[in-house]
CSV table of C-alpha atoms in Angstrom, one decimal:
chain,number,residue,atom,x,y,z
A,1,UNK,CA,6.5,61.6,-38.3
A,2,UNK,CA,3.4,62.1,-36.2
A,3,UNK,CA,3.1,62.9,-32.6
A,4,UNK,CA,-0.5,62.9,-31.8
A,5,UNK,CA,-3.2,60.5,-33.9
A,6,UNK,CA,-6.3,60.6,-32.9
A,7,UNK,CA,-9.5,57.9,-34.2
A,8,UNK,CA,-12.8,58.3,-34.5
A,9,UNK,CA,-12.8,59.7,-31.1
A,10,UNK,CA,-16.4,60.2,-29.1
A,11,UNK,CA,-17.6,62.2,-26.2
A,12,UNK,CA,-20.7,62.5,-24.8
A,13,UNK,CA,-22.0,64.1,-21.5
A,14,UNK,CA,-25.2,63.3,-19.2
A,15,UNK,CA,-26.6,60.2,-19.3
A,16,UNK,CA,-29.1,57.8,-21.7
A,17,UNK,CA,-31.7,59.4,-20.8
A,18,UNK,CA,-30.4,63.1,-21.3
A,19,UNK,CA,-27.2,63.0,-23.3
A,20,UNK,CA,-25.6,65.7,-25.2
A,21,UNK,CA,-22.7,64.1,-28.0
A,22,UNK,CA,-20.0,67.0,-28.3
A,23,UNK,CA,-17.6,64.8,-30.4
A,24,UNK,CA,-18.8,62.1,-33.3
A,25,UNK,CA,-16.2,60.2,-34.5
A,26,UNK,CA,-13.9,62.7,-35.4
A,27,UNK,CA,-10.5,61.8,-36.7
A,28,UNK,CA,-7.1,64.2,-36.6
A,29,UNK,CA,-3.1,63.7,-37.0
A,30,UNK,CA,-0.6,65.6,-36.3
A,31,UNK,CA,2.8,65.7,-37.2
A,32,UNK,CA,6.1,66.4,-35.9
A,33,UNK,CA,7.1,70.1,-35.7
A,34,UNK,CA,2.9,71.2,-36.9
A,35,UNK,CA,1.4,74.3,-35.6
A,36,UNK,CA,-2.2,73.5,-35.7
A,37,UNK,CA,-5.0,75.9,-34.5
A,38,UNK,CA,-8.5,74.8,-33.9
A,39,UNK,CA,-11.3,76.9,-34.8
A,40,UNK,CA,-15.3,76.8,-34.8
A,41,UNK,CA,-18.5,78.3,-33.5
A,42,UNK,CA,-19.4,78.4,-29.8
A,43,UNK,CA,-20.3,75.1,-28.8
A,44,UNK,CA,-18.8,73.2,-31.7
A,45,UNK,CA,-16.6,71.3,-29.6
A,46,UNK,CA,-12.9,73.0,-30.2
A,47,UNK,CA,-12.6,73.1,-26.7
A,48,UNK,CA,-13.7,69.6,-25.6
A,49,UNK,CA,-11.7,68.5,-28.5
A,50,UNK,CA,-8.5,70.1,-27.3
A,51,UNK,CA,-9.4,69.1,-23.7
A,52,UNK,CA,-9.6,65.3,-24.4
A,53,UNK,CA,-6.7,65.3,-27.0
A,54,UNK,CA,-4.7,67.2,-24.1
A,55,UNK,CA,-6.0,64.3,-21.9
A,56,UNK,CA,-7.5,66.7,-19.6
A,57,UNK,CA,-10.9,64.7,-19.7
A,58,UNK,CA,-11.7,61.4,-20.7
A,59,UNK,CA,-13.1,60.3,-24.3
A,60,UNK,CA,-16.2,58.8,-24.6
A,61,UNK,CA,-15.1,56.0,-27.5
A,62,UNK,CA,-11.9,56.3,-29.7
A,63,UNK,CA,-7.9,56.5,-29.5
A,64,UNK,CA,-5.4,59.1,-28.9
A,65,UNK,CA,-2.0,58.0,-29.2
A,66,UNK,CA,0.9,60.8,-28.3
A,67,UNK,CA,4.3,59.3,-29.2
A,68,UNK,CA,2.7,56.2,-30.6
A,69,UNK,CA,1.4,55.3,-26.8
A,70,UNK,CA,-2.6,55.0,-26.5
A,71,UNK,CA,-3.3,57.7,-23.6
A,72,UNK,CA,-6.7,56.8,-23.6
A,73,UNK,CA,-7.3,54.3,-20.9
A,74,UNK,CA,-4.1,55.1,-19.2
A,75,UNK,CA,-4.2,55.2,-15.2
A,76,UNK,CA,-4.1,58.3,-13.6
A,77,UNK,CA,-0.4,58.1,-11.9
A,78,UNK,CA,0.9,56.9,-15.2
A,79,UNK,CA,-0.9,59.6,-17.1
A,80,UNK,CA,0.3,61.9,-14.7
A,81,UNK,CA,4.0,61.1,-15.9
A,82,UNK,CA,3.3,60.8,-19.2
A,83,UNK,CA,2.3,64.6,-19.0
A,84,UNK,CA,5.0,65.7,-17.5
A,85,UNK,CA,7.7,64.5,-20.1
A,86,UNK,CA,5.6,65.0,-22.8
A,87,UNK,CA,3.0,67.3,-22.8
A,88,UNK,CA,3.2,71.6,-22.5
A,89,UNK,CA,0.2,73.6,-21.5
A,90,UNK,CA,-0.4,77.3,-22.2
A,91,UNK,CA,-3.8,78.7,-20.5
A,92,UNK,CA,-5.9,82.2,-21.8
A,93,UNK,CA,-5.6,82.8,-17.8
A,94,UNK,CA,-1.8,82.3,-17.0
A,95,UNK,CA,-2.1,79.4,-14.3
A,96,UNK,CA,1.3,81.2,-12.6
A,97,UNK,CA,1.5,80.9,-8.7
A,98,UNK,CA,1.3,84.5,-7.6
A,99,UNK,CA,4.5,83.6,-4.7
A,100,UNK,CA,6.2,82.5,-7.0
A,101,UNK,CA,9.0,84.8,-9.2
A,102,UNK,CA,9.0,84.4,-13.1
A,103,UNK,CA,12.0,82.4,-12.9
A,104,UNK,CA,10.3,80.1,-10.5
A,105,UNK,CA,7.3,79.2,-12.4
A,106,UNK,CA,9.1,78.8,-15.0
A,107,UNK,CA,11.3,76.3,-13.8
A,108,UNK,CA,8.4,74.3,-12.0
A,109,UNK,CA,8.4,71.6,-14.7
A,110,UNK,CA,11.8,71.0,-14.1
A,111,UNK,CA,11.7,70.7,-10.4
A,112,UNK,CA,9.9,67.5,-10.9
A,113,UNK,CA,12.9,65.7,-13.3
A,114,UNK,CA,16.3,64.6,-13.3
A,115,UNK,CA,17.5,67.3,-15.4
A,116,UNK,CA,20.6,68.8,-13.5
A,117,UNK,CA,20.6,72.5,-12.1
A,118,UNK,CA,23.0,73.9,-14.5
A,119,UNK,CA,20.8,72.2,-17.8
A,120,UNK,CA,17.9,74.2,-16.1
A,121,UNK,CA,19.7,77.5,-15.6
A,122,UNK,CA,20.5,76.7,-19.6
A,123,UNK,CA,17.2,75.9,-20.5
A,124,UNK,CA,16.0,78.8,-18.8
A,125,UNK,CA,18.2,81.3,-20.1
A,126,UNK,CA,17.6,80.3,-23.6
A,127,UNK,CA,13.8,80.2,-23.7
A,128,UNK,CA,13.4,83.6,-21.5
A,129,UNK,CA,15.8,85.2,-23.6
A,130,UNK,CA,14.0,84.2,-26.4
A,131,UNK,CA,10.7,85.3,-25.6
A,132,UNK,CA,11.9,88.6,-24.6
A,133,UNK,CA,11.7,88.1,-20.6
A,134,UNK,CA,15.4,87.8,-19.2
A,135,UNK,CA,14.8,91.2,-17.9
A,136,UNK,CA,11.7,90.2,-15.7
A,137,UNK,CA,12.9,87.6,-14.2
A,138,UNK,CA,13.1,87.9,-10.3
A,139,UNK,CA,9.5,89.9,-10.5
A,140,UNK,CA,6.2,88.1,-9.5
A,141,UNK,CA,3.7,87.9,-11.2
A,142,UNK,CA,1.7,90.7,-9.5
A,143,UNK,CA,4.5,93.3,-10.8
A,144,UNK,CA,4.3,92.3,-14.8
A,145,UNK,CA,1.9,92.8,-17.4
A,146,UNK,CA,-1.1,90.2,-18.7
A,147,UNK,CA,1.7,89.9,-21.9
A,148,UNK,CA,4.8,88.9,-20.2
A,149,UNK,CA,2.5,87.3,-17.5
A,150,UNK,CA,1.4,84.8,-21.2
A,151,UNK,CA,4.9,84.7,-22.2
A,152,UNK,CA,6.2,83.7,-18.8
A,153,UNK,CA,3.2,80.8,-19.6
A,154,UNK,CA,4.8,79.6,-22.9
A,155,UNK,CA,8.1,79.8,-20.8
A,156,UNK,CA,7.2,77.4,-18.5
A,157,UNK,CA,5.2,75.1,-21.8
A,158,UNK,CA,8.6,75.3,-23.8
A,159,UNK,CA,11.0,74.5,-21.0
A,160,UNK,CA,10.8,71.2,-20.4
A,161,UNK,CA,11.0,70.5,-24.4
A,162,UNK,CA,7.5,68.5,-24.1
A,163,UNK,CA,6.4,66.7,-27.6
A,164,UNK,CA,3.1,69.0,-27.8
A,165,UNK,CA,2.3,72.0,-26.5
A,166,UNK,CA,-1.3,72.7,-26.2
A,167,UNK,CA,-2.3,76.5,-25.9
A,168,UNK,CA,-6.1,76.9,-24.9
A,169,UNK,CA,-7.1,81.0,-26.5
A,170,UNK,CA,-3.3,82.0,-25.4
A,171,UNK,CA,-4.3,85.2,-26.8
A,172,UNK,CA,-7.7,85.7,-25.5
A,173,UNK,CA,-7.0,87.8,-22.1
A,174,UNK,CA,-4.0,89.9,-24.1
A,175,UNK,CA,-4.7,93.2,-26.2
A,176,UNK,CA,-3.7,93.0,-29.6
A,177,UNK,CA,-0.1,93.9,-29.5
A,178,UNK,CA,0.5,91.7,-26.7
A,179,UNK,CA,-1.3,88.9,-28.6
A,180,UNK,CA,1.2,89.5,-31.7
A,181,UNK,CA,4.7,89.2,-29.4
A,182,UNK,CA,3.2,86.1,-27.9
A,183,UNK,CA,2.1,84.4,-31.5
A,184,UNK,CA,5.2,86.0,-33.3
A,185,UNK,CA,7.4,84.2,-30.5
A,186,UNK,CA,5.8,81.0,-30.4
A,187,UNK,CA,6.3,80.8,-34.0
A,188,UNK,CA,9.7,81.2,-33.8
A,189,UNK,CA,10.0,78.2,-31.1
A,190,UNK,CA,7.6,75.9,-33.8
A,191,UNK,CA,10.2,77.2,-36.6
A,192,UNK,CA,13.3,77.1,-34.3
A,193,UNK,CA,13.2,74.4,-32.4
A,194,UNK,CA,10.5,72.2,-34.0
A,195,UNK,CA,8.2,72.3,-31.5
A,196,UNK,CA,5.0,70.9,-32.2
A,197,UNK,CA,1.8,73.3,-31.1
A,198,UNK,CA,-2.3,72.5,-30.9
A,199,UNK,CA,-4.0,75.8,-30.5
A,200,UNK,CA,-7.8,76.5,-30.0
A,201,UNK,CA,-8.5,79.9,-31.1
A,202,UNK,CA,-11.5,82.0,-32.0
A,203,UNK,CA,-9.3,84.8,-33.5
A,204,UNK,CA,-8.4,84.3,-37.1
A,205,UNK,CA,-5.4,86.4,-36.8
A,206,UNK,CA,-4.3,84.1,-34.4
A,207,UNK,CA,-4.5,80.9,-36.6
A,208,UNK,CA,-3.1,83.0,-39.4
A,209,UNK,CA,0.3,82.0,-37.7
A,210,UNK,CA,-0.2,78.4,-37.7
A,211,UNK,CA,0.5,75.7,-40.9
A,212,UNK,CA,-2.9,74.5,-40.9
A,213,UNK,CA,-6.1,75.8,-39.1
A,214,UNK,CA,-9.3,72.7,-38.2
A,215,UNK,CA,-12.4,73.6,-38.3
A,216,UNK,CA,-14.9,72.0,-36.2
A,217,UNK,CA,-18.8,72.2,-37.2
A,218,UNK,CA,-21.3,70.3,-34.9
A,219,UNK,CA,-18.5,67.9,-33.4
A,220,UNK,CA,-17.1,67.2,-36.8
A,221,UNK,CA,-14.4,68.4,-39.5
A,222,UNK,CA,-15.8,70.8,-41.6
A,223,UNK,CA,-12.9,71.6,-43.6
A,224,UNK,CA,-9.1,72.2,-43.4
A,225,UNK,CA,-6.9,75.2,-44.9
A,226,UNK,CA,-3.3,74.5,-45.5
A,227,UNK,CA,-0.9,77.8,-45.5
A,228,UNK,CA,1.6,76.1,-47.7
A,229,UNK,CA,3.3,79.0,-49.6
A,230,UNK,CA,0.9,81.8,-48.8
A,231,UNK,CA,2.1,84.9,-46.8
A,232,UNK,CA,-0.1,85.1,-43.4
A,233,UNK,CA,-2.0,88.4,-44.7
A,234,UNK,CA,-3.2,85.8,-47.7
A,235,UNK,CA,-4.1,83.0,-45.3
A,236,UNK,CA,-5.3,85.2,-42.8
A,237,UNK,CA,-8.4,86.5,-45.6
A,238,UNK,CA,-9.2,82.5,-45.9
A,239,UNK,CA,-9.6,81.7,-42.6
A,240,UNK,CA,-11.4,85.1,-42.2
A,241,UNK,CA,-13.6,83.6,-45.2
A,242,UNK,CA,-14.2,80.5,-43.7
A,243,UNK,CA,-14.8,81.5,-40.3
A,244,UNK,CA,-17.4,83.8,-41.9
A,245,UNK,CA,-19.4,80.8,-43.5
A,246,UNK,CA,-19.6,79.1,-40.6
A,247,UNK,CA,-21.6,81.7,-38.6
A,248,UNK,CA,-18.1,82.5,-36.6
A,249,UNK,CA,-17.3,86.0,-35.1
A,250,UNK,CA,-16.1,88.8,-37.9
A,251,UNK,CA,-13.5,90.9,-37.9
A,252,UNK,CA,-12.5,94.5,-39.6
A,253,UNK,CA,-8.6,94.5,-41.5
């Protein structure tokens, strides 16, 4: 079944007499419980891609339906809504409110539905147990590390149980240990729980953990790998591969 669908979707900035077209008519679907990752050169347009698909800015031309509902021209109250049931963010800089605990930025997308306090205090045992966090969880944000800082991020993505999560180079502030515990864990939520996640990442170790890594060339699909049966270390050396025919950065195993 798929969540998001997206047709030959446009987007432009500037104006006719100076405009630069980031997206052309690119097409993408994915399905229920996917872990997609996003990859290209600087300036490709992974990042306006995941920003329009995430309905963070406008498109140009095309469709984006999420849940079979076209989010394109939706108004901004509605779309507002339709975020917060559906939708999951996780930022390369946190986004957590420094006066806030870990338990209370977690539970922020929660304090804005009907779910009932002891669902929440459920909800939020499960996930920060999951992720490894329990422990930090009266500590702001100041007092923990730029890891549990991400993870208390994917927390606060996963807690509401949105359709998508979108995770925008989760990995990208974190050194490389703390960037495995955070990819190993949200994993584990796309296995566990079915959770369907859109990642835009410049580190092929990163979109080794995903099913199926995009990459985007000049506002286009150049290609697609599938993981299928392959152990990550395998997939990993194809992205790697790939990566390296498309000019992208290169990395020493």
């Amino acid at each position: 079944m798929k969540v998001l669908e997206a047709n030959r979707i446009h987007k432009s900035y500037g104006n006719k007499f100076n405009k630069q077209e980031v997206l052309k008519g690119l097409n993408m679907r994915v399905e229920k419980g996917e872990f997609v990752s996003i990859m290209g050169a600087s300036g490709s347009g992974k990042t306006t891609l995941l920003n329009v698909l995430s309905s963070i800015d406008k498109l140009s031309h095309g469709s984006i339906k999420i849940e079979e509902t076209e989010i394109t021209n939706m108004k901004e109250k509605k779309l507002a809504e339709f975020r917060k049931k559906h939708l999951g963010f996780i930022f390369q800089e946190y986004n957590l409110l420094d006066t806030l605990t870990v338990k209370e930025n977690i539970l922020l997308p929660l304090s804005i539905t009907k779910v009932s306090k002891s669902e929440a205090e459920q909800r939020f045992k499960s996930v920060v147990t999951e992720l490894g966090i329990y422990e930090i969880k009266d500590k702001y944000p100041n007092q923990i590390s730029g890891g549990q800082k991400q993870r208390t991020s994917a927390a606060r993505a996963f807690i509401h149980e949105p359709s998508i999560i979108f995770a925008d180079e989760p990995t990208g502030a974190l050194d490389s240990k703390s960037a495995s515990d955070l990819l190993f864990k949200i994993s584990e939520f796309n296995n566990k729980r079915n959770t369907t996640v859109v990642m835009v990442t410049h580190d092929p170790v990163a979109a080794s953990y995903s099913h199926r890594v995009i990459f985007i060339q000049d506002g286009q699909i150049y290609t697609i790998l599938h993981r299928g049966d392959q152990s990550r270390e395998m997939f990993l050396k194809d992205v790697m591969n790939t990566q390296a025919v498309l000019g992208g950065v290169h990395y020493e195993r």
